[in-house]
CSV table of C-alpha atoms in Angstrom, one decimal:
chain,number,residue,atom,x,y,z
S,671,MET,CA,28.6,-6.5,0.6
S,672,SER,CA,31.3,-3.9,-0.2
S,673,TYR,CA,34.4,-4.1,-2.4
S,674,THR,CA,36.1,-7.4,-3.1
S,675,ALA,CA,39.5,-8.4,-4.2
S,676,ASP,CA,38.2,-8.3,-7.8
S,677,THR,CA,36.8,-4.8,-7.6
S,678,LEU,CA,38.5,-2.6,-10.3
S,679,GLN,CA,39.3,0.9,-9.2
S,680,LEU,CA,41.2,3.8,-10.8
S,681,LEU,CA,40.4,6.4,-8.3
S,682,ALA,CA,40.6,5.6,-4.6
S,683,PRO,CA,38.1,7.1,-2.0
S,684,ASP,CA,40.7,9.7,-1.1
S,685,GLY,CA,40.8,10.9,-4.7
S,686,GLN,CA,44.2,9.4,-5.5
S,687,ARG,CA,44.8,7.6,-8.8
S,688,VAL,CA,45.5,3.9,-8.4
S,689,ALA,CA,46.9,1.4,-10.8
S,690,SER,CA,47.2,-2.4,-10.9
S,691,ASP,CA,47.9,-5.1,-13.4
S,692,ALA,CA,44.1,-5.7,-13.6
S,693,THR,CA,43.4,-2.1,-14.6
S,694,GLU,CA,46.2,-1.5,-17.0
S,695,GLN,CA,44.1,-2.3,-20.1
S,696,TYR,CA,41.7,0.5,-19.1
S,697,LEU,CA,44.2,3.3,-18.5
S,698,PRO,CA,44.4,4.4,-22.2
S,699,TYR,CA,40.7,5.3,-22.0
S,700,VAL,CA,41.3,7.6,-19.1
S,701,ASP,CA,44.6,9.0,-20.5
S,702,ALA,CA,42.7,10.1,-23.6
S,703,LEU,CA,40.3,12.2,-21.7
S,704,SER,CA,40.7,16.0,-22.0
S,705,ASP,CA,40.5,18.4,-19.1
S,706,ASP,CA,37.2,19.6,-20.5
S,707,GLN,CA,35.8,16.1,-20.4
S,708,LEU,CA,37.0,15.6,-16.9
S,709,ARG,CA,35.3,18.9,-15.9
S,710,GLU,CA,32.1,17.7,-17.6
S,711,PHE,CA,32.0,14.6,-15.5
S,712,HIS,CA,32.0,16.7,-12.4
S,713,ARG,CA,29.5,19.2,-13.8
S,714,VAL,CA,27.0,16.6,-14.8
S,715,MET,CA,27.2,14.7,-11.5
S,716,SER,CA,26.8,17.8,-9.4
S,717,VAL,CA,24.0,19.4,-11.4
S,718,MET,CA,22.0,16.1,-11.5
S,719,ARG,CA,22.4,15.6,-7.8
S,720,ARG,CA,21.0,19.0,-7.1
S,721,PHE,CA,18.1,18.3,-9.5
S,722,ASP,CA,17.5,15.0,-7.7
S,723,VAL,CA,17.2,16.8,-4.4
S,724,GLU,CA,14.8,19.4,-5.8
S,725,ALA,CA,12.6,16.7,-7.4
S,726,GLY,CA,12.4,15.0,-4.0
S,727,ASN,CA,11.4,18.3,-2.4
S,728,LEU,CA,8.7,18.8,-5.0
S,729,GLN,CA,7.3,15.3,-4.2
S,730,ARG,CA,7.1,16.1,-0.5
S,731,GLN,CA,5.3,19.3,-1.4
S,732,GLY,CA,2.6,17.4,-3.3
S,733,GLN,CA,3.7,18.2,-6.8
S,734,LEU,CA,4.1,14.6,-7.9
S,735,ALA,CA,3.0,11.3,-6.3
S,736,LEU,CA,6.4,9.6,-6.4
S,737,TRP,CA,10.1,10.3,-6.9
S,738,VAL,CA,12.9,7.8,-7.4
S,739,PRO,CA,16.2,9.2,-6.1
S,740,SER,CA,19.6,8.2,-7.5
S,741,ILE,CA,21.7,10.2,-5.0
S,742,GLY,CA,25.0,8.4,-4.5
S,743,GLN,CA,24.9,6.6,-7.9
S,744,GLU,CA,26.1,9.5,-10.1
S,745,ALA,CA,29.5,8.2,-10.9
S,746,ALA,CA,28.2,4.8,-12.1
S,747,GLN,CA,25.8,6.6,-14.4
S,748,ALA,CA,28.0,9.5,-15.6
S,749,GLY,CA,30.9,7.3,-16.4
S,750,SER,CA,28.9,4.7,-18.3
S,751,GLY,CA,26.7,7.3,-19.9
S,752,PHE,CA,29.7,9.2,-21.4
S,753,ALA,CA,31.3,6.0,-22.5
S,754,ALA,CA,28.4,5.3,-25.0
S,755,LYS,CA,28.6,6.5,-28.5
S,756,ALA,CA,25.8,8.4,-30.2
S,757,GLN,CA,24.5,5.4,-32.2
S,758,ASP,CA,24.3,3.2,-29.1
S,759,HIS,CA,21.0,2.4,-27.5
S,760,LEU,CA,20.5,2.6,-23.8
S,761,PHE,CA,17.7,0.9,-21.9
S,762,PRO,CA,17.2,2.2,-18.3
S,763,ALA,CA,15.3,0.9,-15.4
S,764,TYR,CA,13.8,4.0,-13.6
S,765,ARG,CA,16.6,5.5,-11.7
S,766,GLU,CA,19.0,6.5,-14.5
S,767,HIS,CA,18.4,10.2,-14.4
S,768,THR,CA,22.0,11.2,-15.0
S,769,VAL,CA,22.3,8.8,-18.0
S,770,GLY,CA,19.2,10.3,-19.6
S,771,TYR,CA,20.5,13.9,-19.0
S,772,ILE,CA,23.8,13.0,-20.8
S,773,ARG,CA,21.8,11.6,-23.8
S,774,GLY,CA,19.8,14.8,-24.1
S,775,LEU,CA,16.7,14.1,-22.0
S,776,ASP,CA,15.1,17.1,-20.3
S,777,PRO,CA,14.9,15.9,-16.7
S,778,VAL,CA,11.6,17.7,-16.2
S,779,ARG,CA,10.1,15.0,-18.5
S,780,ILE,CA,11.0,12.5,-15.8
S,781,ILE,CA,8.9,14.5,-13.3
S,782,ALA,CA,6.1,14.8,-15.8
S,783,MET,CA,6.1,11.0,-16.3
S,784,LEU,CA,6.1,10.3,-12.5
S,785,ARG,CA,3.3,12.9,-12.3
S,786,GLY,CA,1.2,10.7,-14.6
S,787,GLN,CA,1.1,13.4,-17.3
S,788,THR,CA,2.6,11.3,-20.2
S,789,HIS,CA,2.1,7.8,-21.6
S,790,GLY,CA,5.7,6.8,-21.4
S,791,GLY,CA,7.8,9.9,-21.0
S,792,TRP,CA,9.7,10.5,-24.2
S,793,VAL,CA,10.5,9.4,-27.7
S,794,PRO,CA,13.9,7.6,-27.8
S,795,GLU,CA,14.8,9.0,-31.2
S,796,GLU,CA,14.6,12.5,-29.7
S,797,THR,CA,16.6,11.6,-26.6
S,798,GLY,CA,19.8,10.2,-27.9
S,799,ASN,CA,18.5,6.6,-28.1
S,800,PHE,CA,17.7,6.7,-24.4
S,801,HIS,CA,14.7,4.4,-24.1
S,802,LEU,CA,11.8,4.6,-21.8
S,803,TYR,CA,11.8,4.0,-18.1
S,804,THR,CA,10.6,0.6,-17.1
S,805,LEU,CA,8.9,0.0,-13.8
S,806,VAL,CA,8.4,-3.8,-14.3
S,807,ILE,CA,11.5,-5.0,-12.6
S,808,GLY,CA,14.1,-6.5,-15.0
S,809,SER,CA,11.9,-6.5,-18.1
S,810,GLN,CA,14.1,-4.0,-19.8
S,811,ALA,CA,16.8,-6.6,-20.0
S,812,LEU,CA,14.7,-8.6,-22.4
S,813,HIS,CA,13.8,-5.5,-24.3
S,814,ALA,CA,17.4,-4.5,-24.7
S,815,THR,CA,18.5,-8.1,-25.7
S,816,GLY,CA,15.8,-8.2,-28.4
S,817,TYR,CA,16.9,-4.8,-29.7
S,818,ALA,CA,20.5,-6.0,-29.7
S,819,MET,CA,19.6,-9.0,-31.7
S,820,GLY,CA,18.0,-6.7,-34.2
S,821,VAL,CA,21.1,-4.6,-34.4
S,822,ALA,CA,23.1,-7.7,-35.2
S,823,PHE,CA,20.6,-8.8,-37.8
S,824,ASP,CA,20.8,-5.4,-39.4
S,825,GLY,CA,24.6,-5.9,-39.9
S,826,LYS,CA,25.6,-3.0,-37.6
S,827,VAL,CA,28.2,-5.0,-35.6
S,828,GLY,CA,31.8,-5.7,-36.4
S,829,THR,CA,32.0,-3.7,-39.7
S,830,GLY,CA,35.0,-1.8,-38.6
S,831,ASP,CA,33.3,1.5,-39.2
S,832,PRO,CA,33.2,3.4,-35.8
S,833,ASP,CA,30.2,5.4,-37.0
S,834,VAL,CA,28.1,2.3,-37.9
S,835,ASP,CA,29.0,-0.4,-35.3
S,836,THR,CA,26.4,-0.2,-32.6
S,837,ALA,CA,26.0,-1.5,-29.0
S,838,VAL,CA,23.1,-1.8,-26.6
S,839,MET,CA,23.5,-1.2,-22.9
S,840,VAL,CA,20.8,-2.1,-20.3
S,841,TYR,CA,20.8,-0.8,-16.7
S,842,PHE,CA,19.2,-2.6,-13.8
S,843,GLY,CA,19.7,-3.0,-10.0
S,844,ASP,CA,20.7,-5.8,-7.8
S,845,GLY,CA,17.1,-6.8,-7.1
S,846,ALA,CA,16.5,-7.4,-10.8
S,847,THR,CA,19.2,-10.0,-10.9
S,848,SER,CA,16.8,-12.3,-9.0
S,849,GLN,CA,14.1,-11.9,-11.8
S,850,GLY,CA,13.6,-14.5,-14.4
S,851,ASP,CA,13.5,-11.8,-17.2
S,852,VAL,CA,17.2,-10.9,-16.5
S,853,ASN,CA,18.4,-14.5,-16.5
S,854,GLU,CA,16.4,-15.2,-19.7
S,855,ALA,CA,18.1,-12.2,-21.3
S,856,TYR,CA,21.5,-13.7,-20.5
S,857,VAL,CA,20.5,-16.9,-22.3
S,858,PHE,CA,19.4,-15.1,-25.5
S,859,ALA,CA,22.3,-12.6,-25.4
S,860,GLN,CA,24.9,-15.4,-25.2
S,861,SER,CA,23.1,-17.6,-27.7
S,862,TYR,CA,22.9,-14.8,-30.3
S,863,GLN,CA,26.2,-13.1,-29.3
S,864,THR,CA,24.4,-9.8,-29.0
S,865,PRO,CA,26.4,-6.5,-29.1
S,866,GLN,CA,25.3,-5.7,-25.6
S,867,VAL,CA,26.5,-4.6,-22.2
S,868,PHE,CA,24.5,-5.5,-19.1
S,869,PHE,CA,25.2,-2.7,-16.5
S,870,LEU,CA,24.3,-3.6,-13.0
S,871,GLN,CA,24.1,-0.8,-10.5
S,872,ASN,CA,24.5,-2.8,-7.3
S,873,ASN,CA,23.3,-0.2,-4.8
S,874,HIS,CA,23.0,-2.9,-2.1
S,875,TRP,CA,19.2,-2.7,-1.6
S,876,ALA,CA,16.2,-4.2,-3.5
S,877,ILE,CA,13.8,-2.0,-1.7
S,878,SER,CA,14.3,-3.3,1.8
S,879,VAL,CA,16.1,-6.6,1.1
S,880,PRO,CA,19.9,-6.4,1.3
S,881,VAL,CA,22.0,-7.9,-1.6
S,882,ARG,CA,23.6,-10.4,0.8
S,883,VAL,CA,20.2,-12.1,1.2
S,884,GLN,CA,19.8,-12.4,-2.5
S,885,SER,CA,23.2,-13.7,-3.3
S,886,ARG,CA,25.9,-15.3,-1.2
S,887,THR,CA,28.4,-14.6,-3.9
S,888,PRO,CA,29.3,-11.4,-5.8
S,889,LEU,CA,26.7,-10.8,-8.5
S,890,PHE,CA,29.2,-10.5,-11.3
S,891,HIS,CA,29.8,-14.2,-11.0
S,892,ARG,CA,26.3,-15.1,-12.1
S,893,PRO,CA,26.5,-14.2,-15.8
S,894,ARG,CA,29.7,-16.2,-16.1
S,895,GLY,CA,27.6,-19.3,-15.7
S,896,PHE,CA,25.9,-18.3,-18.9
S,897,GLY,CA,29.2,-17.8,-20.7
S,898,ILE,CA,29.2,-14.0,-20.5
S,899,GLU,CA,32.4,-12.2,-19.6
S,900,SER,CA,31.9,-10.1,-16.5
S,901,VAL,CA,33.8,-7.6,-14.3
S,902,GLN,CA,33.2,-5.8,-11.0
S,903,ILE,CA,34.1,-2.1,-10.6
S,904,ASP,CA,33.9,0.5,-7.9
S,905,GLY,CA,30.7,2.2,-9.0
S,906,ASN,CA,31.6,5.4,-7.1
S,907,ASP,CA,34.7,5.8,-9.2
S,908,VAL,CA,33.7,7.8,-12.3
S,909,LEU,CA,37.0,7.0,-14.1
S,910,ALA,CA,36.6,3.3,-13.6
S,911,SER,CA,32.9,3.5,-14.7
S,912,TYR,CA,33.9,5.3,-17.9
S,913,ALA,CA,36.9,3.3,-18.9
S,914,VAL,CA,35.6,-0.2,-18.2
S,915,THR,CA,32.3,0.6,-19.8
S,916,ALA,CA,34.0,2.1,-22.9
S,917,ALA,CA,36.2,-1.0,-23.3
S,918,ASN,CA,33.3,-3.4,-22.9
S,919,LEU,CA,31.1,-1.4,-25.4
S,920,ASP,CA,34.0,-1.5,-27.9
S,921,ALA,CA,34.2,-5.2,-27.5
S,922,ALA,CA,30.4,-5.6,-28.0
S,923,ARG,CA,30.4,-3.4,-31.1
S,924,SER,CA,33.3,-5.3,-32.6
S,925,GLY,CA,31.3,-8.6,-32.5
S,926,GLN,CA,32.8,-10.2,-29.3
S,927,GLY,CA,29.4,-10.8,-27.8
S,928,PRO,CA,27.7,-9.6,-24.6
S,929,ARG,CA,29.5,-8.3,-21.5
S,930,PHE,CA,28.5,-7.7,-17.9
S,931,ILE,CA,29.6,-4.9,-15.5
S,932,GLU,CA,28.7,-4.9,-11.8
S,933,ALA,CA,29.2,-1.4,-10.4
S,934,LEU,CA,29.3,-1.4,-6.6
S,935,THR,CA,27.6,1.7,-5.4
S,936,TYR,CA,25.1,2.7,-2.7
S,937,ARG,CA,21.6,4.1,-2.6
S,938,ILE,CA,22.1,7.0,-0.2
S,939,GLY,CA,18.4,8.0,-0.3
S,940,ALA,CA,15.3,5.9,-0.1
S,941,HIS,CA,14.2,3.4,-2.7
S,942,THR,CA,11.5,5.8,-3.6
S,943,THR,CA,9.8,8.6,-1.6
S,944,SER,CA,7.3,6.1,-0.4
S,945,ASP,CA,10.0,4.2,1.4
S,946,ASP,CA,11.6,4.7,4.9
S,947,PRO,CA,15.1,3.2,4.8
S,948,SER,CA,15.7,4.0,8.5
S,949,LYS,CA,13.5,0.9,9.3
S,950,TYR,CA,15.9,-1.6,7.7
S,951,ARG,CA,19.3,0.0,7.0
S,952,ASP,CA,22.4,-0.3,9.1
S,953,GLU,CA,23.8,3.1,10.1
S,954,GLU,CA,27.4,1.9,10.1
S,955,GLN,CA,27.1,0.7,6.5
S,956,PHE,CA,25.4,3.9,5.5
S,957,ARG,CA,28.3,6.0,6.9
S,958,TYR,CA,30.8,3.8,5.2
S,959,TRP,CA,29.3,4.6,1.8
S,960,GLN,CA,28.8,8.3,2.6
S,961,GLU,CA,32.5,8.5,3.1
S,962,ARG,CA,32.9,7.2,-0.4
S,963,ASP,CA,30.7,9.8,-2.0
S,964,PRO,CA,31.4,9.8,-5.8
S,965,ILE,CA,31.2,13.6,-6.3
S,966,ASP,CA,33.4,14.5,-3.3
S,967,ARG,CA,36.0,11.9,-4.5
S,968,PHE,CA,36.2,13.3,-8.0
S,969,GLU,CA,36.3,16.9,-6.7
S,970,THR,CA,39.3,16.0,-4.6
S,971,TYR,CA,41.0,14.5,-7.7
S,972,LEU,CA,40.3,17.5,-9.8
S,973,ARG,CA,41.6,19.9,-7.2
S,974,ALA,CA,44.8,17.8,-7.0
S,975,GLN,CA,45.1,18.2,-10.8
S,976,GLY,CA,45.0,22.0,-10.3
S,977,GLU,CA,41.3,22.9,-10.7
S,978,GLY,CA,40.5,26.0,-8.8
S,979,ASP,CA,37.6,27.4,-6.8
S,980,ALA,CA,36.1,29.3,-9.7
S,981,PHE,CA,35.2,26.2,-11.6
S,982,PHE,CA,33.4,24.5,-8.6
S,983,ALA,CA,31.6,27.8,-7.8
S,984,SER,CA,30.3,28.0,-11.3
S,985,VAL,CA,29.1,24.4,-11.2
S,986,ALA,CA,27.3,25.0,-7.9
S,987,GLU,CA,25.6,28.1,-9.4
S,988,GLU,CA,24.5,26.2,-12.5
S,989,ALA,CA,23.1,23.5,-10.3
S,990,GLU,CA,21.0,26.0,-8.3
S,991,ASP,CA,19.8,27.6,-11.5
S,992,MET,CA,18.8,24.2,-12.9
S,993,ALA,CA,16.9,23.3,-9.7
S,994,ALA,CA,15.1,26.6,-9.8
S,995,ASP,CA,14.2,26.1,-13.4
S,996,ALA,CA,13.0,22.6,-12.8
S,997,ARG,CA,10.8,23.8,-10.0
S,998,ALA,CA,9.3,26.6,-12.0
S,999,ARG,CA,8.5,24.4,-15.0
S,1000,THR,CA,7.1,21.7,-12.8
S,1001,LEU,CA,4.7,24.2,-11.1
S,1002,ALA,CA,3.7,25.4,-14.6
S,1003,LEU,CA,2.8,21.9,-15.9
S,1004,GLU,CA,-0.8,21.7,-17.1
S,1005,PRO,CA,-2.9,18.5,-16.7
S,1006,PRO,CA,-3.1,16.6,-20.0
S,1007,ALA,CA,-6.4,16.4,-21.9
S,1008,ALA,CA,-8.5,13.4,-20.8
S,1009,ALA,CA,-8.7,12.3,-24.4
S,1010,SER,CA,-5.0,11.8,-24.6
S,1011,MET,CA,-5.3,8.5,-22.7
S,1012,PHE,CA,-6.6,7.0,-25.9
S,1013,ALA,CA,-3.7,8.2,-28.1
S,1014,HIS,CA,-0.9,5.8,-29.0
S,1015,VAL,CA,-2.5,2.8,-27.4
S,1016,TYR,CA,-2.3,1.3,-30.9
S,1017,SER,CA,0.0,2.3,-33.8
S,1018,GLU,CA,-3.1,2.9,-36.0
S,1019,ALA,CA,-6.6,4.1,-35.4
S,1020,HIS,CA,-8.6,1.5,-33.6
S,1021,PRO,CA,-12.4,1.2,-33.3
S,1022,VAL,CA,-12.4,0.2,-29.6
S,1023,MET,CA,-10.4,3.4,-28.8
S,1024,ASP,CA,-12.7,5.5,-31.0
S,1025,ALA,CA,-15.7,4.1,-29.1
S,1026,GLN,CA,-14.2,4.7,-25.7
S,1027,ARG,CA,-13.2,8.2,-26.6
S,1028,GLU,CA,-16.7,8.9,-27.8
S,1029,TRP,CA,-18.2,7.4,-24.7
S,1030,LEU,CA,-16.1,9.6,-22.4
S,1031,ALA,CA,-17.0,12.7,-24.4
S,1032,GLN,CA,-20.7,12.0,-24.1
S,1033,TYR,CA,-20.4,11.1,-20.4
S,1034,GLU,CA,-18.6,14.4,-19.6
S,1035,ALA,CA,-21.2,16.3,-21.7
S,1036,SER,CA,-24.0,14.9,-19.6
S,1037,PHE,CA,-22.8,17.0,-16.7
S,1038,GLU,CA,-23.0,20.3,-18.6
S,1039,GLY,CA,-25.5,22.7,-17.1
S,1040,GLU,CA,-25.7,21.0,-13.7
S,1041,ALA,CA,-25.4,23.2,-10.7
């Protein structure tokens, strides 16, 4: 499944701006972007791709058990991530590395989590309200919907104050749309008119199952059956991702209820490093999406706008520096103390945890002095 007649696009694969009656309402969001903001789109996408590659290399070299690549999906994530306001809350799946970086997450914390060195990875209050990665497919849709209900109950929707009105955005993949959790989230979101945007990154593969097997119709049609307004965009077009997400978040914050965005993109890499996509993926389709690479497309656009070689060279240098820094800090990570497994299981001290901690200490002490 590739683009449809309903796919909204502001930047064609050849880097040229396009316009239509359907996209007219989104153009003011793009026109308001400064040159610095446009450069930042490219910088973040490029730096995070290089980090992604380095993290995959570290996994292959035994430094972590698993890596989840997001190569090819940078525009969907960068555009939507930059569209969110500081007070908004973002609920990721487990592939939203670029979104986390935009919100202030140190990407090495993702590596530490996948290394099994943390309980959940980070504290959302310290990472721009970017919540924890969720490996249980689709469950984050319910978490986000419940949080959005709370935002509405707290009166932080439709006040007219841009510093108060808050939206919630949840990310998930095409495979998650077949989960009951996601569909249940639609029910509650529509019933309670939550200030929420469901952001589907349709990368065409739920591990090894193609999206055409899961759905014989475009996935953005599904939430309409629940009464949720939906739209389909070219997820490799960072301008469309930004503008459409910004518009839908504005609508959600103003009290117009939940919205749904399907971003058509492609998972260039494997589902995870434990996967071999060559066993199930069609080479022709793979080449089709490679030719629509989001970073190459946006670079072509920026060059046409007059951006010179110096900028792109500086971004490439920054990306290499970040990759080297991530590698050095990953190699320097120390194993966590065994007792840390008992921390934060409960919000308060708990006798069962205390007993287990004491048992482990005694058990380890029993080996002292043995040859």
